[in-house]
Coordinates of C-alpha atoms in Angstrom, one line a residue:
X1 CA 75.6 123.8 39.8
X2 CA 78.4 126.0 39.2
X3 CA 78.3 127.6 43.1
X4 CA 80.9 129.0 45.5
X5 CA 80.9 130.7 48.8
X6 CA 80.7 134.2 47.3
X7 CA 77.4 133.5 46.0
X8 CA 76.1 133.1 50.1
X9 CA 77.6 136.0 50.9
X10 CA 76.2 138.3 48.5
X11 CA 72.9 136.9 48.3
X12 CA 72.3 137.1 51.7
X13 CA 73.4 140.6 52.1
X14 CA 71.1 141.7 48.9
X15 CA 68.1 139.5 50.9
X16 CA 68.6 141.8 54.1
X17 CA 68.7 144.9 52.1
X18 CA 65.1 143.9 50.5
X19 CA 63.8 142.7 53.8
X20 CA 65.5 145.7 55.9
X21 CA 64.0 148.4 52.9
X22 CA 60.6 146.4 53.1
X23 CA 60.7 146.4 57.0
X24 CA 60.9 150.4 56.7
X25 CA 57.4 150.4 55.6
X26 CA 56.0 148.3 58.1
X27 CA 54.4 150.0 61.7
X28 CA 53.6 148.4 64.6
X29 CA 50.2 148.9 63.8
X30 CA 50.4 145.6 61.3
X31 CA 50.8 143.8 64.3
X32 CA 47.7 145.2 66.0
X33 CA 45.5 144.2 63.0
X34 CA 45.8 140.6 63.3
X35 CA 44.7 141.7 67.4
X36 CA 41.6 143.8 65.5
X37 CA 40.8 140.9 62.8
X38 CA 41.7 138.0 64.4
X39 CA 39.7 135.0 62.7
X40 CA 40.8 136.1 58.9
X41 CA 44.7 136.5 60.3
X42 CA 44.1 133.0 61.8
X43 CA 42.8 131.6 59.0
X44 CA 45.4 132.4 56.7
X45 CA 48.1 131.5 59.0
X46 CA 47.0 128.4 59.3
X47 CA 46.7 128.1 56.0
X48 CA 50.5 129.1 55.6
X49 CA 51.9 127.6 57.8
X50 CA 50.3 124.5 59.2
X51 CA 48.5 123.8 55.8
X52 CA 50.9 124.1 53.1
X53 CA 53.8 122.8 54.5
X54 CA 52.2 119.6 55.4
X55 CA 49.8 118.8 52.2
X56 CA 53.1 119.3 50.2
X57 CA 54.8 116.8 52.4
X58 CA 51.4 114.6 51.5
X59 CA 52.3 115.1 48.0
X60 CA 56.1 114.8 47.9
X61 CA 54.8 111.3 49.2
X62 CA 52.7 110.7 46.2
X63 CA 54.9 111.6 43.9
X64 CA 57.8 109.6 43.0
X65 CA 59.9 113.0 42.2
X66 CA 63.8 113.6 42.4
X67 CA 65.0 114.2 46.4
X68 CA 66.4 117.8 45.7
X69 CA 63.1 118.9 44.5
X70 CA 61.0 117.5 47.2
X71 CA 62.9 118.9 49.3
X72 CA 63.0 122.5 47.7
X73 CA 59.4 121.7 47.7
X74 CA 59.2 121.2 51.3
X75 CA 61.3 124.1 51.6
X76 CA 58.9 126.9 49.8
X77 CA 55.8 125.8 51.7
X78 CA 57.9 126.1 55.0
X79 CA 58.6 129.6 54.1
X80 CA 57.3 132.2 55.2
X81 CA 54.9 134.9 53.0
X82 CA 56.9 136.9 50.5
X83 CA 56.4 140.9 50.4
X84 CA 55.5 141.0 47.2
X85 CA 51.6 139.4 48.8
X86 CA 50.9 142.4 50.0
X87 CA 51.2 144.4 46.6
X88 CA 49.1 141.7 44.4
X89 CA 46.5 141.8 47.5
X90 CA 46.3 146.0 46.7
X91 CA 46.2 145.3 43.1
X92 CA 43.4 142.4 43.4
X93 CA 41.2 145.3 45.2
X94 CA 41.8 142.7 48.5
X95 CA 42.5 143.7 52.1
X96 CA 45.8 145.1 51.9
X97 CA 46.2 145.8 55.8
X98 CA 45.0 142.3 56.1
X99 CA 47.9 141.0 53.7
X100 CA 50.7 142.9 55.4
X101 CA 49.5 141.8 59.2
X102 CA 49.8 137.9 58.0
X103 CA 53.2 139.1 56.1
X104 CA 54.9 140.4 59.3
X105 CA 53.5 138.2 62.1
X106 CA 54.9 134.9 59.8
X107 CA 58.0 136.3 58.8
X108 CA 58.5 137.5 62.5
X109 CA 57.8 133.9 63.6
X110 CA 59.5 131.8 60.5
X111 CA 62.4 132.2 63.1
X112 CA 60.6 128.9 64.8
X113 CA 58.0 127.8 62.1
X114 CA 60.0 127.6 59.3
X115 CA 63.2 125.2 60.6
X116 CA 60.4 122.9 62.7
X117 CA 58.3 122.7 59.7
X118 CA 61.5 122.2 57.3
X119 CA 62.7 119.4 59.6
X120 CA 59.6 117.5 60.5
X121 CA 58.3 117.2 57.2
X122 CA 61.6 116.6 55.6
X123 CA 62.3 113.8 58.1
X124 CA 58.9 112.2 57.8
X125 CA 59.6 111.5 53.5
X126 CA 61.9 108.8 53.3
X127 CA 63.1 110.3 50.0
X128 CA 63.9 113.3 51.6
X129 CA 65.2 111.2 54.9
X130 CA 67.7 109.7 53.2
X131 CA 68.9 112.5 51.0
X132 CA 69.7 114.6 54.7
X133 CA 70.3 111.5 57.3
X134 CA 74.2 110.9 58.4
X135 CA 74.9 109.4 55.2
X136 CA 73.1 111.0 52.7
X137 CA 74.1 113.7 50.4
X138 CA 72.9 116.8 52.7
X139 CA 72.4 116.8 56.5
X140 CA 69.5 119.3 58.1
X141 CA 71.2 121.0 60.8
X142 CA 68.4 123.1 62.4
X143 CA 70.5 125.6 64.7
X144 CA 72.8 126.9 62.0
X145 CA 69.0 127.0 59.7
X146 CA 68.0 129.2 62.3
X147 CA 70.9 131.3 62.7
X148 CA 71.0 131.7 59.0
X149 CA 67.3 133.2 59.8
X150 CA 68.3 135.4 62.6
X151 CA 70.9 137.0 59.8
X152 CA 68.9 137.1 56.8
X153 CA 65.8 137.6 58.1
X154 CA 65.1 138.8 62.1
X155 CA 67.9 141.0 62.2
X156 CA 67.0 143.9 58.8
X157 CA 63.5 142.8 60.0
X158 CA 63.2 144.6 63.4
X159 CA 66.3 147.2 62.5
X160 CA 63.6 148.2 59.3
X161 CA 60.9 148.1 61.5
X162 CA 62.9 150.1 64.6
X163 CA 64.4 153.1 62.2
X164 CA 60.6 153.1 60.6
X165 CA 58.6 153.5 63.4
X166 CA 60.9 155.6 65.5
X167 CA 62.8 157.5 63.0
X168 CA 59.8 158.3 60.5
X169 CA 61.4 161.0 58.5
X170 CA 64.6 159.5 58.2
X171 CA 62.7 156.4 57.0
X172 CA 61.1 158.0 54.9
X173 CA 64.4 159.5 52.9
X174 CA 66.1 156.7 52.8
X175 CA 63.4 153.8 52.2
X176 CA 63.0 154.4 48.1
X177 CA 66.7 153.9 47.7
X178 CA 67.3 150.9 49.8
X179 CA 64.2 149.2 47.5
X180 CA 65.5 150.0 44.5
X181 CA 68.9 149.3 45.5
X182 CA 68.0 145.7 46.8
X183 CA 65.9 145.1 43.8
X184 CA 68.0 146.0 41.2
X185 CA 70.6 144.1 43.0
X186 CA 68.9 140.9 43.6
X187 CA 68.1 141.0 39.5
X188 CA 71.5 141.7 39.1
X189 CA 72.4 138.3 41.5
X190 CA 69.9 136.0 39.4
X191 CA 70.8 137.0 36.2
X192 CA 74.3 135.7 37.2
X193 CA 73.2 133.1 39.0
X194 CA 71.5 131.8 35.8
X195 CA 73.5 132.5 33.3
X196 CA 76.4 130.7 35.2
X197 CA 74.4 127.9 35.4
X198 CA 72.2 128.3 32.0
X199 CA 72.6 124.5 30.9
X200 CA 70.8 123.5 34.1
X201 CA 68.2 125.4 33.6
X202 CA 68.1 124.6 29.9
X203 CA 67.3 120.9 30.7
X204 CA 65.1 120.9 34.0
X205 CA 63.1 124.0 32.5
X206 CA 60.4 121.9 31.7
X207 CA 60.1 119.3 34.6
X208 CA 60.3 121.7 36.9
X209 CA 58.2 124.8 35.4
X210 CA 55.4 122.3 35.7
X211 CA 56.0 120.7 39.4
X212 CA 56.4 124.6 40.7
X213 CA 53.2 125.6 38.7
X214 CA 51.4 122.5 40.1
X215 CA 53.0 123.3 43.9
X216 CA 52.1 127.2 43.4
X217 CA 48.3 126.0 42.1
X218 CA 48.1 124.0 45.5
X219 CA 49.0 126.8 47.8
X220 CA 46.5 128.8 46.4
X221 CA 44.1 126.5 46.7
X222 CA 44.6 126.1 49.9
X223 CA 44.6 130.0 50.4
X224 CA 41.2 129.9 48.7
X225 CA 39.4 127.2 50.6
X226 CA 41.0 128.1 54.4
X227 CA 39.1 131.6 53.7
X228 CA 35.7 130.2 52.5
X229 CA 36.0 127.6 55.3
X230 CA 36.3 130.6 57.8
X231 CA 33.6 132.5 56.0
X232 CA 35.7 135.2 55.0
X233 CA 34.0 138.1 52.8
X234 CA 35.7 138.7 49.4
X235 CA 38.2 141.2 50.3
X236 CA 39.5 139.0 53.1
X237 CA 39.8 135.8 51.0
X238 CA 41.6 137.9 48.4
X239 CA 44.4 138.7 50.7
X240 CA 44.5 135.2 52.3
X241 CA 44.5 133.6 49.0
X242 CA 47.5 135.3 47.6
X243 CA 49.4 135.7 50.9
X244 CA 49.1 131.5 51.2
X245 CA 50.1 131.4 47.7
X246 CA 53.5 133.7 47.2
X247 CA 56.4 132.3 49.7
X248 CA 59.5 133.8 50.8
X249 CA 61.1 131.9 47.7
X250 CA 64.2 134.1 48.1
X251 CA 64.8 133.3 51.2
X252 CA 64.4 129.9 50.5
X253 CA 67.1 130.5 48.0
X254 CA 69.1 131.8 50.6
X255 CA 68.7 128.9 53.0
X256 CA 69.5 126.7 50.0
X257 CA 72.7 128.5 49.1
X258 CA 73.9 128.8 52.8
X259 CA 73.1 125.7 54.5
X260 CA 72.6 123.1 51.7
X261 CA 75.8 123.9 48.9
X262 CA 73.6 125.5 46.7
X263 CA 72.1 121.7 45.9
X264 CA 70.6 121.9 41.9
X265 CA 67.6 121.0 42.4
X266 CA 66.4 122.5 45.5
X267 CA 67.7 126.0 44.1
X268 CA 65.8 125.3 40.5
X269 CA 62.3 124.9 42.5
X270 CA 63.0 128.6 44.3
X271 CA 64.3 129.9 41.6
X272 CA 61.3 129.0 39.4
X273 CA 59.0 129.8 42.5
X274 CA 60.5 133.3 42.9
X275 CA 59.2 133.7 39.2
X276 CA 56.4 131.9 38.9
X277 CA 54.3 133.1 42.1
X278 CA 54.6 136.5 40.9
X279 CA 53.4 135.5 37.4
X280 CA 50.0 133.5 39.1
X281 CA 49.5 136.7 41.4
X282 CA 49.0 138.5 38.1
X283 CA 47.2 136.4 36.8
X284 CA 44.5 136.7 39.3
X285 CA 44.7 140.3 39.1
X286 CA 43.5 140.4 36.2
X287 CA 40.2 138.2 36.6
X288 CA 39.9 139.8 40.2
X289 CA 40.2 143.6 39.0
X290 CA 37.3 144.2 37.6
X291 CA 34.9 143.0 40.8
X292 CA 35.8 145.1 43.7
X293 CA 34.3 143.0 47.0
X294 CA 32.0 144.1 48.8
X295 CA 32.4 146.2 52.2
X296 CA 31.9 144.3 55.5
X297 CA 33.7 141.8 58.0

């Protein structure tokens, strides 16, 4: 992959623009809603993040797939819920309050969830194992993962949340422009990211389109069954569904470009994730928009 230093550097400052514009947005009060609904924040946490990460490592293990892509498989489901959950909840007439509590309290906690989950289930493929042990081609080293997270993540995090909650107003100016700037930016990032590397996209397009379809059907799934299993009403299981099924795939990116050289095939399966999760989300838009869910708990 054609990848150099720059790249971390300016991807992870466009990822702390979109989380820091994002975290603007986000009150305090998100927090007190998983204390108000408790069981359906539960549910799809565990779905998220005891769930996913583990049935993918179940099926890294079936699969007899390329190490890279496990491992940007393992990766994703380790990940924290992407942003972008909590606007597909809204448009699939779900519980949007619901979706942005599970959004902040796992990306507030991906600081711990994310590099234990990464690690154990990496370690516990032999596949993987021997791609990141001493003398494979990578090597997992859990403190720098997590002070990569502190960086892109926990830090714009709780300054977004800080100058949103305490300076309202000024939030309020400045929040449209930091979202558009970070988004424009980070389609900016990609497009260069992919046209540098176009061949290798050219010739995993395929292979990969169809594992990432296959790993985003899964965490839905999941989603989907983690809410009927805690008797969730419609609205609820809406929210849960989607938030299980759309990761943090940029950040993912980010890790991958940071910590692990930009390795080809992890990056292909968060790139196509970033993509793809948005396009399934869409998807069930559509077949979910025209039933609103009924009122209750």
């Amino acid at each position: 992959m054609n990848y150099n230093n720059d790249y971390q550097i300016v991807l992870g400052l466009v990822l702390a623009l979109m989380i820091f514009g994002v975290a603007l947005e986000l009150r305090f009060i998100a927090f007190k809603g998983v204390l108000q609904r408790p069981v359906a924040a539960l549910a799809g946490l565990i779905g998220q993040v005891i769930f996913l990460p583990w049935v993918t490592l179940l099926i890294t293990l079936m699969l007899d797939l390329p190490a890279g892509i496990e491992l940007g498989m393992l990766l994703v489901a380790a990940s924290p819920g992407g942003n972008l959950s909590n606007i597909i909840t809204h448009l699939a007439k779900g519980n949007t309050a619901l979706s942005v509590s599970m959004t902040a309290v796992s990306s507030f906690f991906a600081i711990i969830t994310l590099p234990l989950n990464f690690t154990l289930t990496a370690n516990l493929n032999p596949i993987t194992h021997a791609m990141i042990s001493g003398s494979g081609e990578l090597k997992i080293d859990s403190l720098m993962i997590i002070k990569s997270m502190i960086v892109l993540l926990l830090v714009p995090l709780l300054l977004g949340m800080v100058i949103g909650n305490f300076f309202t107003g000024f939030a309020h100016k400045i929040t449209p422009f930091f979202k558009r700037i970070s988004s424009i930016a980070f389609i900016v990032f990609v497009a260069f990211a992919v046209g540098g590397n176009w061949k290798i996209f050219l010739d995993h397009l395929g292979f990969v389109f169809i594992i990432v379809v296959f790993h985003n059907l899964i965490a839905l799934t999941i989603g989907n069954l983690i809410a009927r299993l805690f008797r969730q009403n419609e609205g609820n299981k809406r929210a849960i569904t989607i938030e299980v099924g759309m990761q943090n795939s940029g950040l993912a990116l980010g890790l991958i470009l940071t910590q692990f050289q930009g390795e080809p095939n992890m990056a292909l399966v968060a790139a196509f994730w970033g993509i793809w999760h948005i396009i399934s989300g869409l998807i069930l838009v559509m077949f979910w928009k025209r039933n609103s869910p009924q009122e209750g708990n």
